Structure formats: C-alpha cells, structure tokens
Amino acid sequence: MPDAAAPPELAREAELLRVQLHHHNICYYVEDNPRISDAEYDSLLRRLQDIENRHPDLRTADSPTQRVGATPLAAFAPVRHAVPMLSLDNAFGAEELRDFDRRVRERLGLDTSPDYVCEPKFDGLAVSLRYQDGVFVRGATRGDGETGEDISANLRTLASIPLRLAGAAVPPVLEVRGEVYMPLRGFAELNARAEKSGEKTFVNPRNAAAGSLRQLDSRITATRPLRFCAYGLGQVEGREEPDTQAEMLARLRTWGFPVSPLLTVAATLDEVIAYFERLGALRAGLDYAIDGAVIKVNCLDFQRQLGFVARAPRAMIACKFPAEEATTTLLDVEFQVGRTGVLTPVARLRPVFVGGVTVANATLHNADEIARLDARIGDTLVVRRAGDVIPQVVRVVGELRPPQARAIVFPDACPVCQSPLERTPGEAAVRCTGGLVCRAQRRESIRHFASRGALDIEGLGDKIIEQLVDRDLVTTVADLYRLERAQLAGLDRMAEKSADNLLAAIARSRETTLPRFLFALGIREVGQATARALARHFGTLDALAAADVEQLLQVRDVGPVVAEHVAGFFANADNRAVVAALRAAGVDWPEQPVEVSALPLAGQTWVLTGTLEHLPRDQARERLEALGATVAGSVSARTHTVVAGAKAGSKLERARALGVRVLDEAEFMALLQYNTGN
Ligand code: 9MJ
C-alpha cells in the first residue's frame, strides 16, 4: 500500500535524484563523458523508482523513471507542425557542391563563399520535440512535413532526449528538430535476439529505428537501442534567436541535447569538400549509419534571405555518398576452390559502380545461399558494397528475370582437379577431396603458409605462387625450401634481384615459433589464437602430434570439432610427411615454455560443487587452474575429481554413481597445500 502524504524530506530526495540522473544523462549522451558507472546510475534510478512507487504523488512527467514506456495506444494522433519540417535537396560529389555554392553566392551577391556548417547526415528518422517552459510536452514524426504523428510516449523512452531542459535562457516555447537512429551495435544485438527467439529481423538500422518508433506500445520502444541527435529548430517563442546555425547548435547542447561531435564550420568551399571526403573515410568506423554530409549556410539571416524552393531550403544541401546498392546482371557463376578445398560460387557481374568502386565479382557463399536467393544466370541482382567489405548479393529482382535465364549448376567434380566432391552432413560447404593433388588447394595452402601471421615470407605473392604451382616447382610447402636461384629467376616478371630477395626471405622463414608453425600448417579451424593455445598446452610439436582427441579437448577453448581436425591432421601420413620434410629443411623454433603439461594436475578435469567454507568458488577454481586442471561445470565419466562442499546435491550423487573420486573440503585444502605450499 502506498503511504498517503509524502514527507518533505522524501520529496526533496526525489527531486535531488531527478536532478542527478538528468545531469548524468547529459554527461553520457551529450558530453560523451560518463562520470558514474552504469551500475551506479541504475542504483540512483532504482532509489527514485522506489520513492515514487511508495508516493505516486511525487512522480513527475519529466522523471527519468518515466522512460520505461506507458500503456499501449490505439493509434497515433496527428500533429500539425507550427513550422513545417523541411526536406533537403541532394548533391552527389564535389562538382555538385560547387554548383550549390555558386547558387548561394549569386543569390546573396557575395564574391566569396559564406561560412558553412558541415555535419554528418544521419540515416534515421526526423522528429520534432516540443518543450514548454523547458519541459518535454510532445514529440512528433516528420510525416509529410506539414502534419506528423504524435509519438510522445515512444520518444519519452529515449534516454538521449532530455525531458527537462538545463541551462539558462531556455525559450518558453521551443521545438527542436533532429534525427532518431539506431546505433549499429545495438541493431546487431537486436537482430541477434530476434533471430534467437524466431522473430522477424530488420533489414537495416533505419528500418529498425522506424519500426521501433511506430510501436503503439511504448514499453517495446523502451527496450530498443535508439538515440537522438539534434540539428535544428522549429517554432521558438519568447527569446531572441541566435545569429548563426553554429551558435544555435551550441545553445542546444547547453540545454541538454546531443549534437554531432563531427560538426564543423568551414570558411571556404574547399574546406567543405575536404570535410565531405574526410567524413566518407570516417564512415566505416562509425557506430551509426550516415549517408552523406549536410551543408548549411551558417548565418541565419542569409538562410532567411535565401528562402525555399519546393519545401527545400536554398541555404542547405545534403551531399550524398555514392550509393551502396546497385543493380546489375549476373553474367556467370564460377567456382573457386579454397585452401581447405571448399568450393565458393563467385558471381561474375556486369561491372557496376557501387559504394565508390566498380564491382565485377561478388561471393555467393554456398549452395544454400544460391537456393535462398533463387538466383539464375541472366538475372538482375541487387549488389551491395558498404565501406571496405566485399560485395554481397542482396537479392534477385524477380520481375526482371529474362525467359532465357539459366539455373546455376553446382559442379559434380572439382573444377580444378576433377576429384570427387563431398558435403559433410550439417555443413553448407562442399569440398574437393583432392587435397594436395588439387592445384587450387596447393596454391592456397602455400599462400597461407607464407602469410603474415604464419611464416611471413615477404615477396612470395600470388603471381609467383601461381607459377610455382603451375610449373610443378612446388607441390607441398616443404618444396619452397628446395627452390634454387635459377628456378626463381626463370619465372615471369622476376628480376635477378627479386629472386635473391625471395630466396633470402624463404631462408629467414626457417627460424620461426611453434605457434606460427602450427598456424602455417593450415589445419582446419586452427586460427592464430588456437595455434597459440595448442603450443602453450603441449609445449612441443611431438607432444601435440601424439595427442588424441581426449587430450586435445583438455586445451582451453578447444572443442570437439577442432580436436577432431587436429587429431585427423596428424593421423594423415601425407601431412606427417610434409611436417617431417619441413623439419628436415631446417624449419625450427625455440623451445616453447611448457606452462601446463608439466603441472601436477595437468590433463585432469575437476568439478566444484556445494559450498566451500574456506575458499570462495572462483578462488578454488583459480587455484586448480594454476595447478593445470580444467574446471568443468558438470560431472561426466571423464571427470577426474569432484570437490564436494556442504550441501552438495545432484553432482555429488552423479559422481558417486559414476565412481568418480570425491574429495571433501578438508581433503581438498590439504591437496592444495601439498601442491602449492599454502
Ligand atoms: C540529418 N538527417 O542528419 C538535417 N540532417 O536540416 C541534418 N537533416 C536537416 N540536418 C534541415 N544533419 C532539414 C533536415
């Protein structure tokens, strides 16, 4: 039961908490400089919630507790914008920016360019936020620019939208315009959650933001990672306007609105163009989607003089980045064979300019992806290239399929060596079974062997590898160490000096480390981190090569799949012969410090259960791990020992049933003492 009247000290505390929470929101969202941890913020918020729950009369509309969402609406009410929400004209590239600047100068009668505010163009949804006497009263979508929809309840859930404004000289009526967007990381997490629970995923962050803002139930919006960034004003009453756009943005910031940290004022058109190019380079590293730069005449008087054409202000322009998606024709599909024999279908495309480069190839990944796309040769495809990532095929434009479109036929033998193909059940990949018989696999395995993280052979590029394999000078990686100067000098485009340099690089690569060597072998699923873990665990190549799956599973982060691949690799006589040949050619490494295998509990799996009186569970785990044991969560026949503290339950029973050794706490402490002396 809530109490009737709230005592004044609680009312004061609630107000103080609201002020503090508001302050920390500004530190986080506006200044990008949090002063307290998330946990501390949550504890302040919970204290306020607690007070408000006990005394609902202390709850205010601008309380940060009100961001959790309200009861669902039946529909959004229309909102007529007092000042229309504008759209922007577009420009593409530097030339069109020069045209824009020329038009501005001509209209204003200026010889030189005016100052311009440059900012990123967020790819989100424009909204208008209305404040009366500094308190958020309504938020609306842009709609058609004249009339939008009232999405106040949803916008209220965004922590980056201030519910009460801070600072001096806040106009009694203030409308702030800006963009709501979803950061990329939040978008990825949202989609991952949706996928896990079998719900529909969103195509891109913009759609996700739009879908989240159009929820009739604001409690759903409250769970979505949305952000707001301010860039302009709507209706303002009761205070004088600033003189410039930059000053307006600075004021917005002092009142508690996030504005873009990438904002700048350019004094010349060259600076504007340089900004646009710089922003394009920054784009791939940002945690939110932008689709260009927005350039605005800084002086607000100039903005008024310039006026509008068809709802777009003449004083502003959106300069767009090159489109990241384009349509083109699928001319053919070729199948490339990778290092481990996997066949990758590669789409040969009619060259198309997308994402700033000309794209003629895109990966189709595997047969499942081709089936999902339902792609045929001759189809029109939508291809996408964002940032530096490899081009992807997004979808087929079904309506444009020509009658003569041909199905894509997966080959029934390796296109390079004609060996049979295999598909492991449960895997999408189809593999060539040719191994080192297959030139493609040979080429790729040599390329991997020589790569930076492996034996790092400088100067052994693709063109040279191709010739070495095609002329049968190199069959396995061990043959690299038998190459002679005359053989290298006989290759196309190989000067004598380069042949010498390459020979020297190959010779240098003999001195390596065990982790590099293991990685270089190209064992399936063994990346650099796994190679390091294996080297650390086993200490020597011989110990690793002799390990069975059980022993491999003792290595931290090695699961059944990796263990099978490693054991399978060393069980294969051809692989063992290559390793022996490499060793015989002088490939060597300093002895690896053995960390684990020499430790007293190495190779043992222990399970902790029940309550230990003398040692917290995580410390017990650390002590065991320090002695070389692996600590697992469940008991199986492979468990070496179970430590049972007080009130041990089902794990203890299971250990007894399986005949696994059980130690009580006293015995365990004695064992630790025996092994570590403390
Ligand atoms: C975006 N989308 O980031 C404007 N915008 O200004 C910025 N949009 C805009 N400004 C006037 N930074 C109308 C739209």
XYZ file of C-alpha atoms and ligand atoms in Angstrom:
692
model
C 0.000 0.000 0.000
C 1.473 3.397 -0.898
C 1.565 5.840 2.008
C -0.772 8.811 1.874
C 1.204 12.067 2.061
C 4.908 12.105 1.262
C 7.169 13.559 3.941
C 9.005 16.683 2.714
C 12.462 15.127 3.030
C 11.427 12.363 0.620
C 10.077 14.947 -1.811
C 13.444 16.722 -1.623
C 15.340 13.488 -2.108
C 13.228 12.587 -5.157
C 13.916 15.982 -6.689
C 17.628 15.681 -5.958
C 17.702 12.234 -7.554
C 15.955 13.579 -10.656
C 18.484 16.401 -10.958
C 21.402 13.983 -10.524
C 20.032 11.482 -13.037
C 19.424 14.273 -15.506
C 22.981 15.533 -15.014
C 24.424 12.062 -15.624
C 22.311 11.637 -18.751
C 23.902 14.811 -20.118
C 27.387 13.570 -19.193
C 26.679 10.336 -21.035
C 24.704 11.364 -24.112
C 25.695 14.983 -24.711
C 29.251 15.201 -23.436
C 30.144 11.591 -24.137
C 31.898 11.605 -20.779
C 30.162 9.417 -18.190
C 31.069 10.273 -14.603
C 29.442 7.276 -12.897
C 29.158 3.607 -13.828
C 26.005 2.089 -15.302
C 25.515 0.245 -12.027
C 25.679 3.481 -10.027
C 23.239 5.111 -12.430
C 20.869 2.158 -12.062
C 21.031 2.293 -8.296
C 20.096 6.015 -8.284
C 17.262 5.248 -10.691
C 16.017 2.376 -8.550
C 16.048 4.546 -5.436
C 13.905 7.118 -7.257
C 11.563 4.402 -8.534
C 11.212 3.097 -5.020
C 10.251 6.520 -3.647
C 7.814 7.147 -6.500
C 6.197 3.749 -6.069
C 5.596 4.426 -2.419
C 4.457 8.000 -3.073
C 2.938 8.230 -6.559
C 2.171 11.907 -5.925
C 5.928 12.543 -6.118
C 6.106 11.167 -9.649
C 6.554 13.919 -12.271
C 6.075 13.735 -16.031
C 9.761 14.565 -16.584
C 11.030 11.933 -14.162
C 13.665 9.636 -15.710
C 11.625 6.724 -14.346
C 9.037 7.539 -16.991
C 11.253 6.204 -19.769
C 10.082 2.618 -19.317
C 7.046 3.115 -21.549
C 3.357 3.668 -20.953
C 0.207 1.661 -21.705
C -0.375 0.998 -25.411
C -2.148 3.493 -27.649
C -4.941 2.672 -30.096
C -3.438 4.966 -32.755
C -1.115 7.940 -33.120
C -2.810 11.334 -33.118
C -1.962 13.721 -35.965
C 0.235 16.729 -35.126
C 0.293 19.808 -37.296
C 3.789 21.308 -37.270
C 3.705 25.025 -36.367
C 6.778 25.438 -38.598
C 6.927 22.916 -41.459
C 9.630 20.256 -41.318
C 11.771 20.720 -44.386
C 13.382 18.306 -46.730
C 16.837 18.734 -48.211
C 17.994 18.922 -51.785
C 20.643 16.389 -52.735
C 24.060 16.769 -54.296
C 26.397 13.989 -55.377
C 30.085 14.721 -55.148
C 32.307 17.788 -55.221
C 31.098 19.212 -58.549
C 27.517 19.496 -57.340
C 28.707 21.090 -54.099
C 30.436 23.751 -56.235
C 27.151 24.328 -58.092
C 25.330 24.715 -54.770
C 27.900 27.206 -53.509
C 27.700 29.192 -56.774
C 23.896 29.449 -56.492
C 24.199 30.587 -52.859
C 26.777 33.280 -53.697
C 24.773 34.544 -56.671
C 21.563 34.884 -54.664
C 23.338 36.628 -51.802
C 25.504 38.741 -54.115
C 28.713 37.516 -52.473
C 32.141 37.275 -54.130
C 33.387 34.643 -51.717
C 31.663 31.712 -50.081
C 29.871 32.311 -46.777
C 30.745 30.142 -43.761
C 29.086 26.747 -43.877
C 28.174 24.396 -41.035
C 29.083 20.842 -42.038
C 27.657 17.827 -40.245
C 27.020 14.156 -40.902
C 23.709 13.179 -42.433
C 22.212 10.616 -40.088
C 20.293 7.830 -41.772
C 17.411 7.727 -39.337
C 14.042 9.405 -38.828
C 13.454 13.119 -38.442
C 11.437 14.096 -35.383
C 10.315 17.326 -33.765
C 10.396 17.709 -29.969
C 8.279 20.363 -28.280
C 9.163 21.909 -24.911
C 7.033 24.278 -22.868
C 8.834 26.134 -20.111
C 11.668 23.669 -20.516
C 9.548 20.530 -20.094
C 9.075 17.974 -22.880
C 5.405 18.051 -23.844
C 5.198 16.417 -27.262
C 7.222 14.661 -29.902
C 6.172 14.014 -33.476
C 7.350 12.368 -36.674
C 8.022 14.446 -39.751
C 5.142 12.906 -41.696
C 4.673 14.878 -44.914
C 6.437 17.885 -43.406
C 3.147 19.654 -42.580
C 1.499 17.030 -40.406
C 3.203 14.250 -38.491
C 2.168 11.751 -35.849
C 2.281 12.155 -32.089
C 4.848 9.630 -30.847
C 5.487 11.374 -27.498
C 5.192 8.189 -25.418
C 7.804 6.470 -27.576
C 10.227 9.404 -27.678
C 9.985 9.773 -23.910
C 11.690 6.368 -23.581
C 14.903 7.614 -25.258
C 17.445 8.481 -22.589
C 19.211 10.862 -25.002
C 16.087 13.063 -25.271
C 16.011 15.433 -22.299
C 12.633 15.514 -20.541
C 13.531 18.756 -18.784
C 15.982 21.303 -20.151
C 19.016 22.541 -18.292
C 20.910 25.821 -18.589
C 19.999 29.460 -18.958
C 17.632 31.291 -21.308
C 15.507 28.350 -22.407
C 12.698 29.819 -24.583
C 9.198 29.296 -23.117
C 8.181 27.554 -26.349
C 10.873 25.554 -28.086
C 10.747 22.971 -30.855
C 13.931 21.031 -31.521
C 14.458 19.009 -34.670
C 16.790 16.124 -35.090
C 17.183 12.534 -36.066
C 16.399 9.334 -34.189
C 18.675 6.480 -35.222
C 19.767 3.060 -34.023
C 23.499 2.543 -33.396
C 24.905 -0.367 -35.394
C 25.956 -2.397 -32.410
C 22.504 -2.130 -30.841
C 20.988 -3.032 -34.201
C 23.128 -6.174 -34.447
C 22.217 -7.201 -30.909
C 18.517 -6.565 -31.516
C 18.580 -8.720 -34.644
C 20.557 -11.455 -32.898
C 17.928 -11.560 -30.138
C 15.106 -11.595 -32.692
C 16.737 -14.420 -34.611
C 17.239 -16.460 -31.456
C 13.597 -16.189 -30.478
C 12.417 -16.858 -34.032
C 11.073 -13.339 -34.597
C 11.397 -11.254 -37.724
C 14.710 -9.437 -38.147
C 15.106 -5.895 -39.504
C 16.750 -5.250 -42.864
C 18.793 -2.248 -41.717
C 19.177 0.116 -38.747
C 16.900 2.712 -40.327
C 14.012 0.266 -40.649
C 14.668 -0.936 -37.124
C 14.519 2.662 -35.843
C 11.336 3.349 -37.819
C 9.703 0.128 -36.599
C 10.661 0.927 -33.022
C 9.245 4.462 -33.175
C 5.991 3.227 -34.715
C 5.186 0.914 -31.820
C 1.824 1.604 -30.243
C 3.204 0.015 -27.086
C 5.972 2.296 -25.849
C 7.212 -0.391 -23.467
C 8.572 -2.130 -26.562
C 10.224 1.089 -27.773
C 11.855 1.376 -24.339
C 13.765 -1.872 -24.992
C 15.141 -0.651 -28.342
C 18.590 0.962 -28.500
C 17.575 4.296 -30.059
C 19.483 7.570 -29.959
C 18.624 11.173 -30.750
C 20.855 13.844 -32.272
C 19.686 17.466 -32.623
C 20.384 19.616 -35.702
C 17.828 22.393 -35.898
C 14.888 24.371 -34.559
C 11.172 24.562 -35.290
C 8.913 27.008 -33.519
C 10.642 29.223 -30.933
C 8.852 31.848 -28.870
C 9.838 34.263 -26.176
C 13.572 34.514 -26.784
C 15.785 36.053 -29.379
C 17.201 33.682 -31.949
C 20.955 33.335 -32.290
C 22.763 34.793 -35.321
C 24.247 31.614 -36.659
C 23.483 27.937 -37.089
C 26.643 27.055 -35.109
C 25.543 29.219 -32.195
C 22.092 27.640 -32.285
C 23.664 24.186 -32.055
C 25.901 25.306 -29.183
C 22.815 26.529 -27.318
C 21.008 23.248 -27.961
C 23.946 21.491 -26.407
C 23.882 23.624 -23.272
C 20.178 22.867 -22.888
C 20.926 19.159 -22.848
C 20.571 17.961 -26.459
C 23.184 15.735 -28.064
C 24.634 17.348 -31.197
C 27.045 15.655 -33.569
C 30.671 15.663 -32.419
C 31.640 15.645 -36.107
C 30.181 19.084 -36.658
C 32.425 21.823 -38.009
C 32.299 25.309 -39.539
C 34.054 25.614 -42.910
C 35.272 29.003 -44.121
C 35.801 28.021 -47.763
C 34.235 25.662 -50.256
C 37.482 23.685 -50.380
C 37.125 23.084 -46.656
C 33.561 21.868 -47.243
C 34.746 19.422 -49.900
C 37.615 18.255 -47.696
C 35.094 17.688 -44.875
C 32.875 15.613 -47.146
C 35.835 13.457 -48.134
C 37.062 13.109 -44.559
C 33.602 12.070 -43.427
C 33.491 9.445 -46.172
C 36.723 7.981 -44.817
C 35.419 8.034 -41.231
C 32.125 6.475 -42.193
C 33.100 2.800 -41.974
C 34.403 3.287 -38.436
C 31.297 4.982 -37.033
C 28.822 3.143 -34.853
C 25.853 4.561 -36.750
C 24.773 4.777 -40.363
C 25.268 8.058 -42.217
C 24.537 8.560 -45.880
C 26.325 11.823 -46.559
C 27.107 15.266 -45.185
C 24.663 18.138 -44.652
C 25.995 21.571 -45.541
C 24.172 24.645 -44.200
C 24.857 28.351 -44.620
C 25.933 29.361 -41.130
C 24.445 32.859 -40.977
C 20.720 32.613 -40.133
C 19.994 35.962 -41.814
C 21.447 34.578 -45.031
C 19.308 31.459 -44.556
C 16.169 33.624 -44.382
C 17.200 35.660 -47.440
C 17.788 32.527 -49.473
C 14.305 31.139 -48.793
C 12.947 27.894 -50.228
C 12.223 26.049 -53.420
C 9.531 23.415 -53.121
C 9.964 22.995 -49.344
C 13.720 22.626 -49.526
C 15.749 25.495 -48.089
C 18.171 27.010 -50.620
C 20.664 27.501 -47.804
C 21.181 23.780 -47.218
C 22.152 20.700 -49.154
C 22.630 17.016 -48.423
C 25.732 15.770 -50.174
C 25.286 12.033 -50.505
C 27.926 9.320 -50.503
C 27.944 7.072 -53.546
C 25.082 4.552 -53.391
C 25.962 1.361 -51.545
C 23.494 -0.698 -53.515
C 23.089 -1.023 -57.235
C 21.506 -3.413 -59.694
C 23.404 -5.324 -62.320
C 23.258 -8.547 -64.333
C 24.560 -11.945 -63.289
C 26.686 -12.974 -66.290
C 28.021 -16.273 -64.981
C 28.990 -18.187 -61.866
C 32.436 -19.653 -61.344
C 33.515 -21.982 -58.561
C 36.705 -21.154 -56.679
C 38.497 -23.754 -54.595
C 39.952 -22.576 -51.291
C 42.809 -23.813 -49.119
C 40.744 -26.468 -47.382
C 39.034 -27.458 -50.634
C 35.794 -25.550 -50.035
C 34.079 -24.561 -53.289
C 32.855 -20.971 -53.298
C 30.496 -19.865 -56.052
C 31.575 -16.439 -57.301
C 29.156 -14.291 -59.276
C 30.620 -12.663 -62.388
C 28.708 -9.434 -62.806
C 28.254 -6.797 -65.441
C 30.615 -4.198 -63.897
C 28.703 -1.670 -61.845
C 29.745 1.365 -59.798
C 28.669 0.827 -56.204
C 29.969 2.071 -52.855
C 32.561 4.161 -54.671
C 34.209 1.379 -56.707
C 33.474 -0.709 -59.790
C 32.375 -4.185 -58.805
C 32.583 -7.128 -61.221
C 32.525 -10.083 -58.775
C 30.590 -10.948 -55.647
C 30.573 -14.030 -53.477
C 27.502 -16.257 -53.455
C 28.892 -18.148 -50.412
C 27.488 -21.645 -50.992
C 24.689 -23.732 -52.495
C 22.276 -22.834 -49.671
C 22.758 -19.138 -50.373
C 22.135 -19.657 -54.098
C 18.933 -21.507 -53.212
C 17.897 -18.753 -50.787
C 18.434 -16.079 -53.417
C 16.921 -18.264 -56.136
C 19.484 -16.732 -58.486
C 19.811 -17.723 -62.146
C 22.326 -16.675 -64.757
C 20.882 -13.701 -66.631
C 19.033 -12.408 -63.546
C 19.120 -8.813 -62.390
C 20.676 -8.668 -58.924
C 20.881 -6.054 -56.211
C 24.512 -5.891 -55.077
C 25.758 -4.092 -52.040
C 29.168 -2.850 -51.052
C 29.479 -0.914 -47.811
C 32.793 0.501 -46.625
C 35.659 -1.824 -47.399
C 33.664 -5.024 -47.148
C 33.490 -7.453 -50.052
C 30.477 -7.024 -52.308
C 27.427 -9.089 -51.444
C 24.396 -10.104 -53.456
C 21.340 -8.837 -51.579
C 18.520 -10.225 -53.698
C 17.271 -11.079 -57.148
C 14.856 -8.693 -58.849
C 12.378 -11.423 -59.757
C 10.216 -9.257 -62.018
C 13.152 -8.683 -64.356
C 14.030 -12.348 -64.923
C 14.502 -12.918 -68.671
C 12.878 -16.022 -70.215
C 16.289 -17.477 -71.119
C 17.656 -17.288 -67.549
C 19.642 -20.456 -66.751
C 19.859 -22.345 -63.468
C 23.207 -22.303 -61.667
C 24.568 -25.831 -61.751
C 26.844 -26.900 -58.938
C 29.682 -28.975 -60.429
C 29.785 -32.685 -59.595
C 33.595 -32.790 -59.502
C 36.295 -30.289 -58.539
C 36.515 -27.723 -61.366
C 40.308 -27.564 -60.901
C 41.426 -31.185 -60.374
C 38.293 -33.222 -61.165
C 38.483 -35.029 -57.809
C 35.143 -36.025 -56.297
C 33.330 -33.523 -54.060
C 31.911 -34.181 -50.623
C 29.403 -32.409 -48.433
C 29.647 -33.034 -44.712
C 26.157 -33.516 -43.309
C 25.056 -30.441 -41.382
C 27.532 -28.165 -43.189
C 26.744 -25.810 -46.049
C 30.197 -26.218 -47.586
C 31.017 -28.573 -50.449
C 34.648 -29.684 -50.619
C 37.089 -31.007 -53.166
C 38.611 -34.249 -51.846
C 41.789 -33.810 -53.915
C 43.981 -32.419 -51.138
C 47.434 -31.576 -52.495
C 46.571 -33.193 -55.827
C 44.426 -30.111 -56.408
C 46.377 -27.145 -57.756
C 43.926 -24.705 -56.257
C 44.356 -26.143 -52.777
C 48.118 -26.205 -53.274
C 48.187 -22.552 -54.276
C 46.022 -21.528 -51.355
C 47.932 -23.596 -48.815
C 51.213 -22.013 -49.945
C 49.661 -18.578 -49.806
C 48.504 -19.273 -46.247
C 51.888 -20.729 -45.247
C 53.672 -17.577 -46.436
C 51.147 -15.131 -44.962
C 51.984 -12.508 -42.368
C 50.696 -14.396 -39.291
C 52.267 -17.667 -40.462
C 55.875 -17.964 -41.721
C 55.735 -14.455 -43.169
C 57.672 -14.910 -46.420
C 57.942 -11.455 -47.927
C 57.801 -11.285 -51.712
C 56.003 -14.604 -52.217
C 52.954 -13.087 -53.906
C 50.001 -14.644 -55.714
C 51.503 -14.361 -59.191
C 54.694 -16.152 -58.145
C 52.840 -18.868 -56.220
C 50.672 -19.484 -59.265
C 53.703 -20.021 -61.487
C 55.490 -22.197 -58.919
C 52.463 -24.485 -58.710
C 51.645 -24.493 -62.428
C 55.252 -25.401 -63.316
C 55.255 -28.098 -60.619
C 58.197 -26.459 -58.909
C 56.324 -26.583 -55.624
C 53.875 -29.296 -54.624
C 53.897 -29.001 -50.854
C 55.049 -26.093 -48.733
C 58.223 -28.034 -47.890
C 59.303 -27.693 -51.544
C 59.710 -23.947 -51.014
C 62.943 -24.669 -49.161
C 64.362 -26.608 -52.132
C 63.894 -23.810 -54.646
C 67.011 -22.705 -56.453
C 68.004 -19.306 -57.716
C 67.844 -20.355 -61.374
C 64.302 -21.690 -60.965
C 63.080 -18.451 -59.421
C 64.923 -16.280 -61.925
C 63.184 -18.195 -64.722
C 59.711 -17.065 -63.609
C 57.845 -14.354 -65.482
C 58.365 -10.876 -64.158
C 61.095 -11.973 -61.753
C 64.260 -9.896 -61.817
C 67.506 -11.423 -60.542
C 67.478 -9.102 -57.578
C 63.940 -10.126 -56.617
C 64.894 -13.802 -56.913
C 67.716 -13.216 -54.444
C 65.455 -11.302 -52.106
C 62.833 -14.047 -52.211
C 65.428 -16.752 -51.545
C 66.677 -14.771 -48.569
C 63.115 -14.336 -47.259
C 62.467 -18.075 -47.585
C 65.712 -18.818 -45.762
C 64.816 -16.387 -42.976
C 61.434 -18.023 -42.508
C 63.148 -21.218 -41.261
C 63.541 -19.553 -37.918
C 60.063 -19.277 -36.533
C 57.952 -20.049 -33.455
C 55.799 -23.072 -32.687
C 52.504 -21.095 -32.745
C 53.358 -19.614 -36.163
C 54.349 -23.014 -37.481
C 51.118 -24.626 -36.277
C 49.054 -21.845 -37.807
C 51.021 -22.112 -41.063
C 50.140 -25.795 -41.435
C 46.597 -24.695 -42.260
C 44.829 -27.252 -40.076
C 41.097 -26.659 -40.441
C 39.600 -24.411 -37.761
C 43.047 -23.678 -36.296
C 43.477 -19.918 -36.372
C 46.233 -17.950 -34.698
C 44.645 -17.993 -31.239
C 44.058 -21.753 -31.307
C 47.592 -22.321 -32.573
C 48.917 -20.340 -29.605
C 46.747 -22.273 -27.165
C 47.883 -25.615 -28.597
C 51.544 -24.607 -28.475
C 51.229 -23.412 -24.906
C 49.442 -26.535 -23.776
C 51.622 -29.147 -25.408
C 54.942 -27.345 -25.484
C 56.350 -29.422 -28.349
C 55.224 -30.422 -31.806
C 55.798 -34.078 -30.971
C 53.530 -33.906 -27.921
C 50.804 -32.236 -29.970
C 51.139 -34.687 -32.859
C 50.842 -37.590 -30.441
C 47.769 -36.211 -28.627
C 44.435 -37.980 -29.026
C 41.065 -36.249 -29.123
C 40.569 -36.659 -25.364
C 43.854 -34.910 -24.646
C 43.173 -32.193 -27.192
C 39.859 -31.474 -25.511
C 41.785 -30.532 -22.373
C 43.123 -27.449 -24.140
C 41.250 -24.338 -23.173
C 38.856 -23.240 -25.956
C 39.370 -26.415 -27.996
C 36.031 -28.094 -28.665
C 35.221 -31.427 -30.307
C 35.340 -30.069 -33.879
C 38.800 -28.514 -33.554
C 40.070 -31.550 -31.624
C 38.919 -33.866 -34.445
C 40.568 -31.686 -37.098
C 43.871 -31.538 -35.231
C 43.965 -35.251 -34.470
C 42.869 -36.012 -38.050
C 45.601 -33.802 -39.471
C 48.386 -35.590 -37.640
C 46.857 -39.021 -38.288
C 47.267 -38.402 -42.033
C 50.526 -39.823 -43.406
C 50.837 -37.152 -46.138
C 50.586 -34.380 -43.577
C 53.135 -36.049 -41.347
C 55.483 -36.348 -44.336
C 55.146 -32.595 -45.070
C 55.855 -31.743 -41.436
C 58.899 -34.044 -41.423
C 60.151 -32.508 -44.677
C 59.807 -29.012 -43.231
C 61.762 -30.035 -40.148
C 64.394 -31.697 -42.347
C 64.636 -28.478 -44.397
C 65.631 -26.727 -41.192
C 62.367 -25.077 -40.122
C 62.824 -24.691 -36.396
C 61.749 -22.748 -33.347
C 62.989 -22.075 -29.855
C 61.633 -24.420 -27.255
C 58.240 -23.364 -26.045
C 57.967 -22.763 -22.310
C 55.704 -25.561 -21.131
C 53.109 -23.967 -18.988
C 50.562 -26.534 -18.328
C 51.574 -30.030 -19.226
C 54.289 -30.135 -16.562
C 51.908 -29.014 -13.829
C 50.741 -31.542 -11.223
C 47.071 -31.608 -12.235
C 47.640 -31.256 -15.999
C 45.097 -33.073 -18.101
C 42.657 -33.515 -15.222
C 39.090 -32.203 -15.234
C 37.753 -31.177 -11.842
C 34.243 -30.188 -10.767
C 33.418 -27.997 -7.762
C 30.048 -28.421 -6.078
C 28.368 -27.416 -2.812
C 29.552 -24.603 -0.545
C 33.200 -24.317 0.419
C 33.732 -22.639 3.782
C 37.355 -21.626 3.495
C 37.650 -20.616 -0.139
C 35.182 -18.848 -2.449
C 34.305 -20.902 -5.522
C 36.127 -18.648 -8.010
C 39.316 -18.722 -5.959
C 39.131 -22.511 -5.711
C 38.777 -22.595 -9.495
C 41.785 -20.311 -9.949
C 43.917 -22.411 -7.620
C 43.000 -25.573 -9.525
C 43.665 -23.960 -12.887
C 47.013 -22.713 -11.627
C 47.884 -26.350 -10.969
C 46.992 -27.234 -14.557
C 43.496 -28.659 -14.031
C 40.482 -27.783 -16.159
C 37.441 -26.884 -14.060
C 34.148 -28.004 -15.581
C 30.529 -27.342 -14.635
C 29.145 -30.852 -14.925
C 30.199 -34.343 -13.953
C 30.857 -36.972 -16.593
C 32.824 -40.176 -16.873
C 35.784 -38.000 -17.905
C 35.744 -36.056 -14.638
C 38.891 -36.729 -12.639
C 37.767 -35.447 -9.229
C 34.716 -33.800 -7.687
C 35.203 -31.455 -4.727
C 32.037 -31.597 -2.625
C 31.433 -28.813 -0.128
C 28.484 -28.503 2.251
C 25.004 -29.176 0.824
C 26.338 -30.783 -2.363
C 23.459 -32.239 -4.363
C 22.989 -33.927 -7.714
C 26.585 -33.524 -8.917
C 27.823 -35.427 -5.878
C 25.265 -38.163 -6.497
C 26.294 -38.403 -10.121
C 29.998 -38.577 -9.188
C 29.252 -41.473 -6.789
C 27.168 -43.247 -9.440
C 29.991 -42.927 -11.976
C 32.670 -43.931 -9.500
C 34.459 -40.540 -9.815
C 36.829 -39.625 -6.971
C 35.208 -37.272 -4.438
C 37.108 -35.033 -2.033
C 35.535 -33.159 0.869
C 36.680 -29.636 1.686
C 39.301 -30.689 4.235
C 40.857 -33.154 1.797
C 40.781 -30.556 -0.961
C 42.512 -27.943 1.209
C 45.134 -30.488 2.163
C 45.732 -31.278 -1.501
C 46.134 -27.607 -2.383
C 48.544 -27.162 0.467
C 50.537 -30.185 -0.588
C 50.827 -28.925 -4.155
C 51.403 -25.246 -3.559
C 52.724 -24.982 -0.049
C 49.910 -22.662 1.091
C 20.343 14.634 -40.846
N 19.495 13.747 -41.361
O 21.325 14.262 -40.222
C 19.059 17.851 -41.456
N 20.069 16.032 -41.014
O 18.165 20.048 -41.731
C 20.861 17.064 -40.627
N 18.948 16.525 -41.527
C 18.046 18.754 -41.885
N 20.239 18.199 -40.911
C 17.038 20.610 -42.228
N 22.087 16.931 -40.062
C 16.224 19.636 -42.687
C 16.869 18.441 -42.459
